[in-house]
Coordinates of C-alpha atoms and ligand atoms in Angstrom, one line a residue:
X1 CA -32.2 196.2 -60.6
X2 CA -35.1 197.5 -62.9
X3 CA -38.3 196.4 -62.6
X4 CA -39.9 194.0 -65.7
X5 CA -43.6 194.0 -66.2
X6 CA -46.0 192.3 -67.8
X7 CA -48.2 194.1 -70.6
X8 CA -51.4 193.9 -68.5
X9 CA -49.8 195.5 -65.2
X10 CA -48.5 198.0 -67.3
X11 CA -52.3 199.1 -68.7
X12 CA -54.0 202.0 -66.2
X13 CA -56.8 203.5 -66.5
X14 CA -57.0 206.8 -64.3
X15 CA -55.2 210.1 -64.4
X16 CA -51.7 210.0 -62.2
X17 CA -52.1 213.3 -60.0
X18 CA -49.8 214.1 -57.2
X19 CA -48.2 210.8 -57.1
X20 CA -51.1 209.4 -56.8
X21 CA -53.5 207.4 -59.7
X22 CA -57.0 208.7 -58.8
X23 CA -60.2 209.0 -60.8
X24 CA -61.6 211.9 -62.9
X25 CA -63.7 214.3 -61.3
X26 CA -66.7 213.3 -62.6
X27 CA -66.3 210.0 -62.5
X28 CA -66.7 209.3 -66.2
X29 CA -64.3 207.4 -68.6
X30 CA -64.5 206.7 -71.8
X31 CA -63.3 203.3 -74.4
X32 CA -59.9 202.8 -76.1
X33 CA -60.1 200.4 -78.9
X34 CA -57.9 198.4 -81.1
X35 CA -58.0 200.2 -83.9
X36 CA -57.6 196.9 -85.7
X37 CA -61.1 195.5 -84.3
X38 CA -62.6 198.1 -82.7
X39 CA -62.3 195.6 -79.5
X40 CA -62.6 198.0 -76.4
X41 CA -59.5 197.6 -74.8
X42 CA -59.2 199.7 -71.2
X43 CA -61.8 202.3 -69.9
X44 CA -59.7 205.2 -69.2
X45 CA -60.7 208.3 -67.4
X46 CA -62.6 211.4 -69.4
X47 CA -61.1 214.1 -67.2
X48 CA -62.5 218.1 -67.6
X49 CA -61.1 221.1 -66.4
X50 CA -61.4 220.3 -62.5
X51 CA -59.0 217.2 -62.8
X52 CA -57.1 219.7 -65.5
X53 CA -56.6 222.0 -62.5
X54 CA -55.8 219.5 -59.9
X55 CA -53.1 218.5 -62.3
X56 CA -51.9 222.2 -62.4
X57 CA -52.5 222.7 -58.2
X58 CA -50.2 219.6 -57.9
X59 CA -47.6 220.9 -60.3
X60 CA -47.3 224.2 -58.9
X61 CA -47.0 222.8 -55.3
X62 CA -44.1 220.3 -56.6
X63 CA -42.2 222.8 -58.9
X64 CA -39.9 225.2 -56.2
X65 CA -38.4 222.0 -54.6
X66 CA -37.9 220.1 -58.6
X67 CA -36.4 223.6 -59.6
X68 CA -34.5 223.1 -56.7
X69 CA -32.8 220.0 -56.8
X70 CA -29.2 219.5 -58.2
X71 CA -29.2 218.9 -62.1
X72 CA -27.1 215.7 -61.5
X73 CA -30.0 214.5 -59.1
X74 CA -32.8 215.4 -61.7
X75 CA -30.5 213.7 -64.4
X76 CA -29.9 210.4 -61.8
X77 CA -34.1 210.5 -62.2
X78 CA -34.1 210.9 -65.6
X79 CA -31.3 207.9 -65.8
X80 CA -33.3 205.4 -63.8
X81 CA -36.5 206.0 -66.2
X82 CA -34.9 205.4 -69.4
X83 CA -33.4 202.4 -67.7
X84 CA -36.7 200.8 -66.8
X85 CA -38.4 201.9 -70.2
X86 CA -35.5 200.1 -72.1
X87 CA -36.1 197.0 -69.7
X88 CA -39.9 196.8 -70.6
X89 CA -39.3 197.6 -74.6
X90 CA -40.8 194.5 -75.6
X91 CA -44.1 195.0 -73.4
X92 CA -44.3 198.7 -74.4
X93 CA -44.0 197.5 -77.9
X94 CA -46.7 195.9 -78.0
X95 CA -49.2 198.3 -75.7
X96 CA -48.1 200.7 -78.4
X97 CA -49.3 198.2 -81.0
X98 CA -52.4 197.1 -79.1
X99 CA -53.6 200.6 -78.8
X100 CA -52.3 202.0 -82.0
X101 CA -51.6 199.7 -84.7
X102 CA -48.3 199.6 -85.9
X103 CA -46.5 195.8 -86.4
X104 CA -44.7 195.3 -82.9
X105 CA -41.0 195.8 -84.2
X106 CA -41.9 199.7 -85.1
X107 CA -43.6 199.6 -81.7
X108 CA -40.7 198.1 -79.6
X109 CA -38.3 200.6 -82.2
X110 CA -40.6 203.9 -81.1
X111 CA -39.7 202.4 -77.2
X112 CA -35.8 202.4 -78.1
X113 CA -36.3 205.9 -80.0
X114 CA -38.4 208.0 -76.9
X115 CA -35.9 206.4 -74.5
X116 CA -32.9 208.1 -76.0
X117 CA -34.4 211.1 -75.5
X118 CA -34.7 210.3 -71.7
X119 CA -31.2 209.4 -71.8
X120 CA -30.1 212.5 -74.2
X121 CA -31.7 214.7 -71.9
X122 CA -30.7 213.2 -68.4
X123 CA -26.8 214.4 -69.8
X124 CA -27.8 217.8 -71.2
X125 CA -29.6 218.7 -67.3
X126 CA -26.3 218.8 -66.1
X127 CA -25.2 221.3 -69.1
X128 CA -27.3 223.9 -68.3
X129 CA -24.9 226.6 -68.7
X130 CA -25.3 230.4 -68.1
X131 CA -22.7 233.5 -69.2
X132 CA -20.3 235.7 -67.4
X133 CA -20.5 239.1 -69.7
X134 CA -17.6 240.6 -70.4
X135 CA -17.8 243.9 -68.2
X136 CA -19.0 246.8 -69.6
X137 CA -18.8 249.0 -66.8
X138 CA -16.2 249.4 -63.7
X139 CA -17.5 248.3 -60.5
X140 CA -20.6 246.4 -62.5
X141 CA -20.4 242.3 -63.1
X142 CA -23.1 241.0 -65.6
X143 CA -24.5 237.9 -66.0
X144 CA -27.1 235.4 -67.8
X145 CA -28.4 231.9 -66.0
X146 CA -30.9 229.8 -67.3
X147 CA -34.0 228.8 -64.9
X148 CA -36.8 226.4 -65.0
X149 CA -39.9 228.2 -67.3
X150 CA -42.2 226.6 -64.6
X151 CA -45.5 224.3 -65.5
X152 CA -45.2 223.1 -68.9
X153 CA -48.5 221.8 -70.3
X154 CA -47.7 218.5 -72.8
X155 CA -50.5 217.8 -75.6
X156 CA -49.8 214.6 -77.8
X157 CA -50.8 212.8 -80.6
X158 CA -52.0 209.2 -81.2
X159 CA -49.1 208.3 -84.1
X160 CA -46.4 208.0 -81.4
X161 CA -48.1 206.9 -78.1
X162 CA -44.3 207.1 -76.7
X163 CA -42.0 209.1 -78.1
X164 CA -44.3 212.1 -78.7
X165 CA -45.1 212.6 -75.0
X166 CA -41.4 211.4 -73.6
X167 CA -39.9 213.7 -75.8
X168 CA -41.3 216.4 -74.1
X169 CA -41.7 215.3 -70.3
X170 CA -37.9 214.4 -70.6
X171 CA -36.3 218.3 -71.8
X172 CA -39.1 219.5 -69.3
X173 CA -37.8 217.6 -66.4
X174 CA -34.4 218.0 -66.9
X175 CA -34.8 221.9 -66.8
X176 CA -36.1 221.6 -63.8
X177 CA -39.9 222.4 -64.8
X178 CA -42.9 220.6 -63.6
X179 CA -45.1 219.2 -66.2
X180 CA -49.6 218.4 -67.0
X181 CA -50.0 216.5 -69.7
X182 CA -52.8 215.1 -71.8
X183 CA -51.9 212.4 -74.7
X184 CA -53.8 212.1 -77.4
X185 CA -58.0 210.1 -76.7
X186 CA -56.6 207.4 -79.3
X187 CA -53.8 205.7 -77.3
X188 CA -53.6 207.1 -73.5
X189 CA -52.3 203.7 -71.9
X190 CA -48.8 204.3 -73.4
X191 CA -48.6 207.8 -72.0
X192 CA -50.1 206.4 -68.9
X193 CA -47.3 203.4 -68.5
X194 CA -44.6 205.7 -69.1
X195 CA -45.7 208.0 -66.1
X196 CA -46.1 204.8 -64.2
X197 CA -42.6 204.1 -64.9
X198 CA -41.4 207.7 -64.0
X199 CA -42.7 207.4 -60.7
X200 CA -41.1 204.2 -60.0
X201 CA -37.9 205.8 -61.3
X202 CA -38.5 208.3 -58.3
X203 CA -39.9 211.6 -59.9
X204 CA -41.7 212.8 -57.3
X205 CA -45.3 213.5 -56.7
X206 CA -46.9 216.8 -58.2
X207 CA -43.4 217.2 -61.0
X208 CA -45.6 214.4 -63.7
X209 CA -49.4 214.7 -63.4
X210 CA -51.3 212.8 -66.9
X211 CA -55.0 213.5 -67.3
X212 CA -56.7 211.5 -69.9
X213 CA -59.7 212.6 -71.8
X214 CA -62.4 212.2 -74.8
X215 CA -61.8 214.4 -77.8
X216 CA -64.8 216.6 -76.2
X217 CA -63.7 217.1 -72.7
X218 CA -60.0 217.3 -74.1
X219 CA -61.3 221.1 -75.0
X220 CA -62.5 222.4 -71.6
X221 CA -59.6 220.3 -69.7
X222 CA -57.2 221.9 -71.6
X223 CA -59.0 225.1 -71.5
X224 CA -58.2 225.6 -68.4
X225 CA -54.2 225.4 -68.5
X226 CA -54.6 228.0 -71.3
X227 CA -56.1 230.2 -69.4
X228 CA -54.1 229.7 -65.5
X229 CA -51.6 231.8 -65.2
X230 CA -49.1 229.1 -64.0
X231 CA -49.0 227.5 -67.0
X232 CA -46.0 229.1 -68.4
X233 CA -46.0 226.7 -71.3
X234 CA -47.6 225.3 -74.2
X235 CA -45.9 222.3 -75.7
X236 CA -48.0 220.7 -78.6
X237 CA -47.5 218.2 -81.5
X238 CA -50.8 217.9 -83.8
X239 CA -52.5 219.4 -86.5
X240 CA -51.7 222.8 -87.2
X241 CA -55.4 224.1 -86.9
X242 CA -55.0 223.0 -83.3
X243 CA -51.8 224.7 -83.1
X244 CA -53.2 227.9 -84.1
X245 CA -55.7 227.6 -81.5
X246 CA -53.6 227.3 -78.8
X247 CA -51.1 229.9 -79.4
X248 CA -54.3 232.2 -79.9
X249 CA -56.2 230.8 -76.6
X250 CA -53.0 230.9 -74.9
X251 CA -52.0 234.5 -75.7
X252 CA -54.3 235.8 -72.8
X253 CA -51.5 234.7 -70.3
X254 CA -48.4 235.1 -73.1
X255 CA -47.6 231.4 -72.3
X256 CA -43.9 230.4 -74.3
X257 CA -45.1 227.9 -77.6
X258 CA -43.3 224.8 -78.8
X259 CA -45.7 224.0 -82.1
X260 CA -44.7 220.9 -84.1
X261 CA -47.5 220.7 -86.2
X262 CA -48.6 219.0 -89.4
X263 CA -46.7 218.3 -92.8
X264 CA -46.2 217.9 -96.2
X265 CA -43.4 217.1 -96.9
X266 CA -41.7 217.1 -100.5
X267 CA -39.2 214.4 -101.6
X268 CA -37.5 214.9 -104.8
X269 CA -35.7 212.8 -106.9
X270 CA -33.2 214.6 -109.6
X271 CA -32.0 212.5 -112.9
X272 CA -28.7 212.3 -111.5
X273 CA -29.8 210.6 -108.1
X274 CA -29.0 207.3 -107.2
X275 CA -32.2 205.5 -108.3
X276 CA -32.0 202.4 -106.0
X277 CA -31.0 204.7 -103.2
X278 CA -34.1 207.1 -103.5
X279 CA -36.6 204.4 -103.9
X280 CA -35.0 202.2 -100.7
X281 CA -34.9 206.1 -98.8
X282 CA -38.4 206.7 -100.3
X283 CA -39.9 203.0 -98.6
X284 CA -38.2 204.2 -94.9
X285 CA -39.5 207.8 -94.9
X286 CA -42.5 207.0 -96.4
X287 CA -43.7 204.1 -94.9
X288 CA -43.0 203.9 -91.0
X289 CA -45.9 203.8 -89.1
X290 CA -48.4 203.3 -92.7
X291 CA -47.7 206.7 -93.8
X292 CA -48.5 208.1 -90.4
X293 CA -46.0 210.8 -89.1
X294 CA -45.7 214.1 -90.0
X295 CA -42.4 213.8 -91.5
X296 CA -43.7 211.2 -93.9
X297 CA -42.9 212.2 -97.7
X298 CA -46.6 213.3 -99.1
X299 CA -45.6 214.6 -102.8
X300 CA -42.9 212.6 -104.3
X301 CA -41.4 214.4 -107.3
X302 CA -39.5 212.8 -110.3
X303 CA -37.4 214.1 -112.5
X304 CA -38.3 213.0 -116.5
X305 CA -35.2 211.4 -117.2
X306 CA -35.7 208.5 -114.4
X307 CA -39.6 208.5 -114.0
X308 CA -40.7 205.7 -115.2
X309 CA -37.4 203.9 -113.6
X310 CA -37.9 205.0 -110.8
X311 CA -41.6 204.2 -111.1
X312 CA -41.3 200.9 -111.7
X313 CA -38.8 199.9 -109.0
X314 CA -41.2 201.6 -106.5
X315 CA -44.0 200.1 -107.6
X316 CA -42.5 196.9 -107.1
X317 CA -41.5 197.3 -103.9
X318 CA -44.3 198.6 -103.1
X319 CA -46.5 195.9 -104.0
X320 CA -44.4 193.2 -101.7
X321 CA -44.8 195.0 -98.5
X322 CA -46.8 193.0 -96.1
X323 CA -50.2 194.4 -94.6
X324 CA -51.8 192.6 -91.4
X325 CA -52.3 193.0 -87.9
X326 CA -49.6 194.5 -85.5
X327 CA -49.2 191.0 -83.9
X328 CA -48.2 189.4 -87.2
X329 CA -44.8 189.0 -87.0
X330 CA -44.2 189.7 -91.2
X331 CA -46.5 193.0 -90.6
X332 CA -45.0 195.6 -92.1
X333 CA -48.4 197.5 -92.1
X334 CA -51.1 197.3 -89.7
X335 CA -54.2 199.3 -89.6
X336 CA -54.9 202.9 -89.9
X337 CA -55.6 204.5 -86.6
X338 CA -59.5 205.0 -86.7
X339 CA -62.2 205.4 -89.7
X340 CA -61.6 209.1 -89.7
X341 CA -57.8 208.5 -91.0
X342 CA -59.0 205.4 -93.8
X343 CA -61.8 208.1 -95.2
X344 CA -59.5 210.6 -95.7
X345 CA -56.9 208.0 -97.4
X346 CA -59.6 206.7 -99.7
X347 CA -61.2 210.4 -100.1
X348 CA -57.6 211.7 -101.5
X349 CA -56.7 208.6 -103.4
X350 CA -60.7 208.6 -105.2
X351 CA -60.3 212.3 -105.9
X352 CA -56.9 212.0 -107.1
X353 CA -58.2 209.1 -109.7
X354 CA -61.1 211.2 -110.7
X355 CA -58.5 213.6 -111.9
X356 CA -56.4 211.7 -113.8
X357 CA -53.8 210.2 -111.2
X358 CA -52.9 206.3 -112.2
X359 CA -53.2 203.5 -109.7
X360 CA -49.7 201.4 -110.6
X361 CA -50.5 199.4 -107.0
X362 CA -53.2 199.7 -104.4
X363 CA -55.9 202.3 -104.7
X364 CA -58.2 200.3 -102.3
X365 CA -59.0 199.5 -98.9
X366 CA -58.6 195.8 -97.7
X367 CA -62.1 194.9 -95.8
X368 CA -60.9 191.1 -95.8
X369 CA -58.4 192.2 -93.4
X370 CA -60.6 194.3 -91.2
X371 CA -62.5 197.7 -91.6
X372 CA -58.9 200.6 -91.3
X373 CA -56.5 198.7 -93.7
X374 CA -55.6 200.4 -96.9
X375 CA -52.8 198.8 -99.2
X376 CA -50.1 200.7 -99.7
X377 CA -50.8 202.4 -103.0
X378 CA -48.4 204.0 -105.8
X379 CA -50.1 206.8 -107.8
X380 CA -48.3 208.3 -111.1
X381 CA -49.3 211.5 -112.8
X382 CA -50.0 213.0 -109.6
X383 CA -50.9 217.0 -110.3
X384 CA -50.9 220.1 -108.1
X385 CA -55.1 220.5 -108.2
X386 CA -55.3 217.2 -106.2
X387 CA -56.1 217.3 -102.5
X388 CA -53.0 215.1 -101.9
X389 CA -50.9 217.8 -103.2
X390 CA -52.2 220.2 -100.7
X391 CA -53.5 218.3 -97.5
X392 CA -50.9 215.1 -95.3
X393 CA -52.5 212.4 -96.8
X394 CA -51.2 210.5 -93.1
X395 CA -51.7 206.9 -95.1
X396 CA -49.5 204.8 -97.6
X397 CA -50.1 206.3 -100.7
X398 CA -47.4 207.6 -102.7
X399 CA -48.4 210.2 -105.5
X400 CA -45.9 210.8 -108.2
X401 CA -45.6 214.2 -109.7
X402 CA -43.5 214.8 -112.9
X403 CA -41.5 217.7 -113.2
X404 CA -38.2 219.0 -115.7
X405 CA -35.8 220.9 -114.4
X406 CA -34.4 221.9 -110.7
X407 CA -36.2 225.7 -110.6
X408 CA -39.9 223.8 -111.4
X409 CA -39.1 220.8 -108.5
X410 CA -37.9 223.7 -105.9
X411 CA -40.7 226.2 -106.5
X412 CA -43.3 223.0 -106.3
X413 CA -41.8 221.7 -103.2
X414 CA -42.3 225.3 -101.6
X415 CA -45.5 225.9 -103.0
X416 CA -47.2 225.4 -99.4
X417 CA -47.9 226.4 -96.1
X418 CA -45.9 223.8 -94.3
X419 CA -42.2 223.4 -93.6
X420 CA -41.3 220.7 -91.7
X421 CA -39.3 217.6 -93.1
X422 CA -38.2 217.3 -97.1
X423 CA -36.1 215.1 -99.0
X424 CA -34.1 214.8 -101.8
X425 CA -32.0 212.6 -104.0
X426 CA -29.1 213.8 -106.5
X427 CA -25.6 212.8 -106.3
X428 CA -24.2 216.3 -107.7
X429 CA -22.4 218.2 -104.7
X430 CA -23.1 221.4 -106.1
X431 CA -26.6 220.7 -106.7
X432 CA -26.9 219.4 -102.8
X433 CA -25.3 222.3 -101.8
X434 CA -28.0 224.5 -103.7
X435 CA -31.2 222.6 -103.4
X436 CA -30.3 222.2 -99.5
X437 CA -30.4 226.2 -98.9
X438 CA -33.7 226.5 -100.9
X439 CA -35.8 224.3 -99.4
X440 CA -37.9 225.9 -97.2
X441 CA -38.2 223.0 -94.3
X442 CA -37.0 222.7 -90.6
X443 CA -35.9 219.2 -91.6
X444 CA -33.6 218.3 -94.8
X445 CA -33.0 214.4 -95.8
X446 CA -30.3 214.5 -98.8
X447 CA -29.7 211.0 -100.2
X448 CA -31.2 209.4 -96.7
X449 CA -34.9 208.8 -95.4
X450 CA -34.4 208.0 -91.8
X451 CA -33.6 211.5 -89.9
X452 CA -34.9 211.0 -86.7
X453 CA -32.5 211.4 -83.7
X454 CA -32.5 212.4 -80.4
X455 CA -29.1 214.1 -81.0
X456 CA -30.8 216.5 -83.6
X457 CA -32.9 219.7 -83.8
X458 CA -36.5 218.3 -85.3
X459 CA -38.8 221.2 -85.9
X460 CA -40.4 223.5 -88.5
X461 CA -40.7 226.4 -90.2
X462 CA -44.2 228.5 -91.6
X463 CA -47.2 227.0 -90.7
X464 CA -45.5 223.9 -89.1
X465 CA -44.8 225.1 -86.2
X466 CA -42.0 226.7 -83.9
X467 CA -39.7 225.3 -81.5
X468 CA -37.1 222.4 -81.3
X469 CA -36.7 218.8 -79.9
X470 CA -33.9 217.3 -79.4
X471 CA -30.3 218.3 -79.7
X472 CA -28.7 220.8 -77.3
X473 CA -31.2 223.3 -78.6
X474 CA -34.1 220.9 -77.2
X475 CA -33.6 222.6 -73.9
X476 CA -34.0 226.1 -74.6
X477 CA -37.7 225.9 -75.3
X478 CA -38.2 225.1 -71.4
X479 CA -35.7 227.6 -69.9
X480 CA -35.8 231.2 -69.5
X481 CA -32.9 233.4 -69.5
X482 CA -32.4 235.6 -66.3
X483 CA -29.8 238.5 -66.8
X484 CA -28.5 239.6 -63.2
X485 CA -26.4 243.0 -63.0
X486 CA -24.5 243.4 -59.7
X487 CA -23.1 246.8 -58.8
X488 CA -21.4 248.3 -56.2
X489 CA -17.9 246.3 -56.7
X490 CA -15.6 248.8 -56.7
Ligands
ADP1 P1 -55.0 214.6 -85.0 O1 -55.7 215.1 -86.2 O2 -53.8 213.8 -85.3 O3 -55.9 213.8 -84.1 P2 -55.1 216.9 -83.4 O4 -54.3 218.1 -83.5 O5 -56.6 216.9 -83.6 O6 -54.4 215.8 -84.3 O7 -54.9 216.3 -81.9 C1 -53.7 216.3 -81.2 C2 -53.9 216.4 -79.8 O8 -54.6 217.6 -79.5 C3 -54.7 215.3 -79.1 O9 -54.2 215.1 -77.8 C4 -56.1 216.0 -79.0 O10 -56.9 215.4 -78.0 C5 -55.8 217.4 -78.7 N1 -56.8 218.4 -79.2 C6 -57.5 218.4 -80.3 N2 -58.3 219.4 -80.3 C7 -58.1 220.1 -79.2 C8 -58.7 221.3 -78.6 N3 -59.6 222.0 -79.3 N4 -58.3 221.7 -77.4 C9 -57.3 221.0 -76.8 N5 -56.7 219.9 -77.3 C10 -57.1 219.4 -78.4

């Protein structure tokens, strides 16, 4: 029987080291809010680099006997985690909400999603499979097996308390590495909840350690796995200049990088696209979580020939959906995650007006609701010279850029330094087949919106990063190969 909590017992507030919840070094902690009211919410602690190494001590101690254990006993672990995370869905939906923002179905849906991870990678721990070379020499037998990297450091962001984190504690575990982790200052208590539940589901002391800490001391705590030796490896979702900064930081001690960094994605429909389709695919991709994941379509191009159709329809559904707080059971938009994110909305959306961008709905923040709600805005004429065209907007605005013909959409859709998701929307199969090959993305939607699953590679190319999760490649990023040559066998 799995355990089922109530939200409040599932709320803690200092760092999980050694199999043991203790307080940060220094004593200090800092507030998480509700991003909805500002309301302070838990005091959590604001760890630096000593609770950043006793994090690392712990998982260096626990990692020979976790490399160690049998992959079906590591996978047995892994089984009874996702089991009690799926049994306390609904109150993990709505910590994500409370700390977060997003309307409590998309919170209890990001619990379903980061569990099947658990459970995608509790089976592949027991596929770990290695290669007998065919012999190249007499009296030689050659070899590959795949071992454990060692301590993986896990940095997270605030856009999927969950899923971010669990998708990389889960591949890490299963290979048989030990993992440190810091989620992101916004929303610790979901990471924190989750590695409450791990240890219940018996991973042992020192293989899970969570630190929590303010954006300041985040950069001296994790400081100090960049530069320890032990730390074998980076794995980071955020924005790409923090990206670059820890594969440069990290190159000291040539630590292995998985980078999934920021976005911009294209999505493109063609004249001969299935209107209703694209604008239904557009509404999924675009507006989970208010416009907040990376994969969220940030330039929406239109062919000429279904523009102002396709326009229209958007803008109309556009208009209906339902801003209010996460605890509103008709939310289908809750607030943006802090002030930072709304200025940013409203800077692109002001500067994309001043240039000639029309508002056909939204354009404005919603202060009756509270002070980080911005209604979900349609822009038309959107042009290349405005910041949205260049910079993740990470809100629900939708700029529409005009373009003619297939060469002008594909070149525009390229024309950046980021390659993670893109999208497009044309019913021609030789077309598809062409537009698919040129997009220069980890991450392809044709004639669909929703991509994420655990069964698949998610990842990027250029400046979004390196590295997979997910999928039977998932693994690879946490395992190193190991060639053995025995001679003497003649
Ligand atoms: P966002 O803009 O979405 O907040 P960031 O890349 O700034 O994305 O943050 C993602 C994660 O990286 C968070 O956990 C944050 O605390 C952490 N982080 C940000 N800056 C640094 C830094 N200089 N050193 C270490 N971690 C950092």
């Amino acid at each position: 029987m799995t355990k089922r909590y109530e939200l409040n017992e599932l709320i803690r507030s200092d760092n999980f080291i050694d199999g043991k919840w203790v307080v940060s070094a220094g004593g200090k902690r800092f507030d998480v809010t509700d991003p909805a009211t500002g309301k302070v919410i838990a005091q959590v602690a604001d760890s630096h680099a000593a609770d950043a190494r006793a994090a690392t001590d712990a998982a260096a101690r626990a990692f020979p006997a976790w490399r160690d254990t049998l992959p079906k006993d590591r996978a047995a672990v892994l089984h009874r985690w996702h089991a009690l995370m799926v049994e306390n869905a609904d109150a993990l939906g709505r910590l994500i909400s409370l700390e977060q923002g997003k309307p409590f179905a998309e919170g209890r849906g990001e619990v379903m999603y980061g569990a099947s991870y658990v459970a995608w990678f509790a089976d592949e721990a027991t596929r770990i499979y290695g290669d007998i070379i065919p012999q190249q020499q007499r009296g030689k037998r050659m070899s590959a097996i795949k071992e454990p990297i060692g301590i993986v450091a896990a940095i997270t962001p605030w856009n999927f308390p969950l899923a971010m984190i669990a998708r990389k504690i889960a591949p890490a575990l299963a290979a048989g590495c030990t993992v440190v982790g810091k989620p992101a200052e916004d929303t610790p208590l979901t990471a924190l909840a989750l590695v409450m539940l791990a240890h219940e589901a018996g991973v042992p002391a020192g293989v899970l350690n969570l630190i929590s800490a303010s954006r300041d001391n985040a950069v001296p705590a994790v400081a100090d796995w960049l530069a320890d030796s032990r730390v074998r490896k980076i794995t980071f979702t955020g924005s790409t200049p923090v990206g670059k900064y820890l594969a440069r930081e990290s190159a000291g001690t040539l630590k292995k990088l998985s980078l999934e960094l920021g976005g911009n994605a294209p999505f493109i429909v063609f004249d001969d696209a299935d209107v209703d389709a694209a604008v239904t695919g557009l509404l999924a991709a675009k507006f989970r979580n208010g416009g907040q994941t990376c994969v969220c379509p940030n330039r929406v191009y239109v062919q000429s020939g279904v523009y102002e159709r396709f326009a229209d329809l958007l803008t109309t559904r556009v208009a209906a959906l339902k801003v209010a707080p996460a605890t509103d059971p008709a939310a289908q938009i809750g607030p943006m995650i802090n002030a930072r994110a709304i200025d940013k909305i409203a800077r692109h959306v002001d500067d994309a007006v001043s240039r000639g961008a029309r508002v056909l709905t939204g354009g404005k923040r919603l202060p009756e609701l509270g002070p980080t709600y911005y209604a979900p805005t349609v822009l038309a004429d959107a042009t290349p010279e405005m910041q949205l065209s260049c910079e993740e907007t990470f809100g629900p605005v939708v700029p529409l850029f005009r373009f003619d013909d297939e060469a002008q959409a594909i070149h525009a859709a390229n024309d950046t330094p980021f390659g993670l998701a893109s999208y497009f929307y044309s019913q021609d199969v030789r077309r598809i087949d062409r537009v698919a090959r040129q997009l220069e993305a980890g991450i392809v939607g044709i004639n669909e919106g929703a991509l994420a699953s655990e069964a698949a590679p998610f990842g990027g190319v250029k400046e979004s990063g390196y590295g997979r999760e997910g999928s039977k490649y998932g693994l690879d990023d946490y395992l190193s190969i190991k060639y053995l040559c025995q001679g003497g066998l003649e």
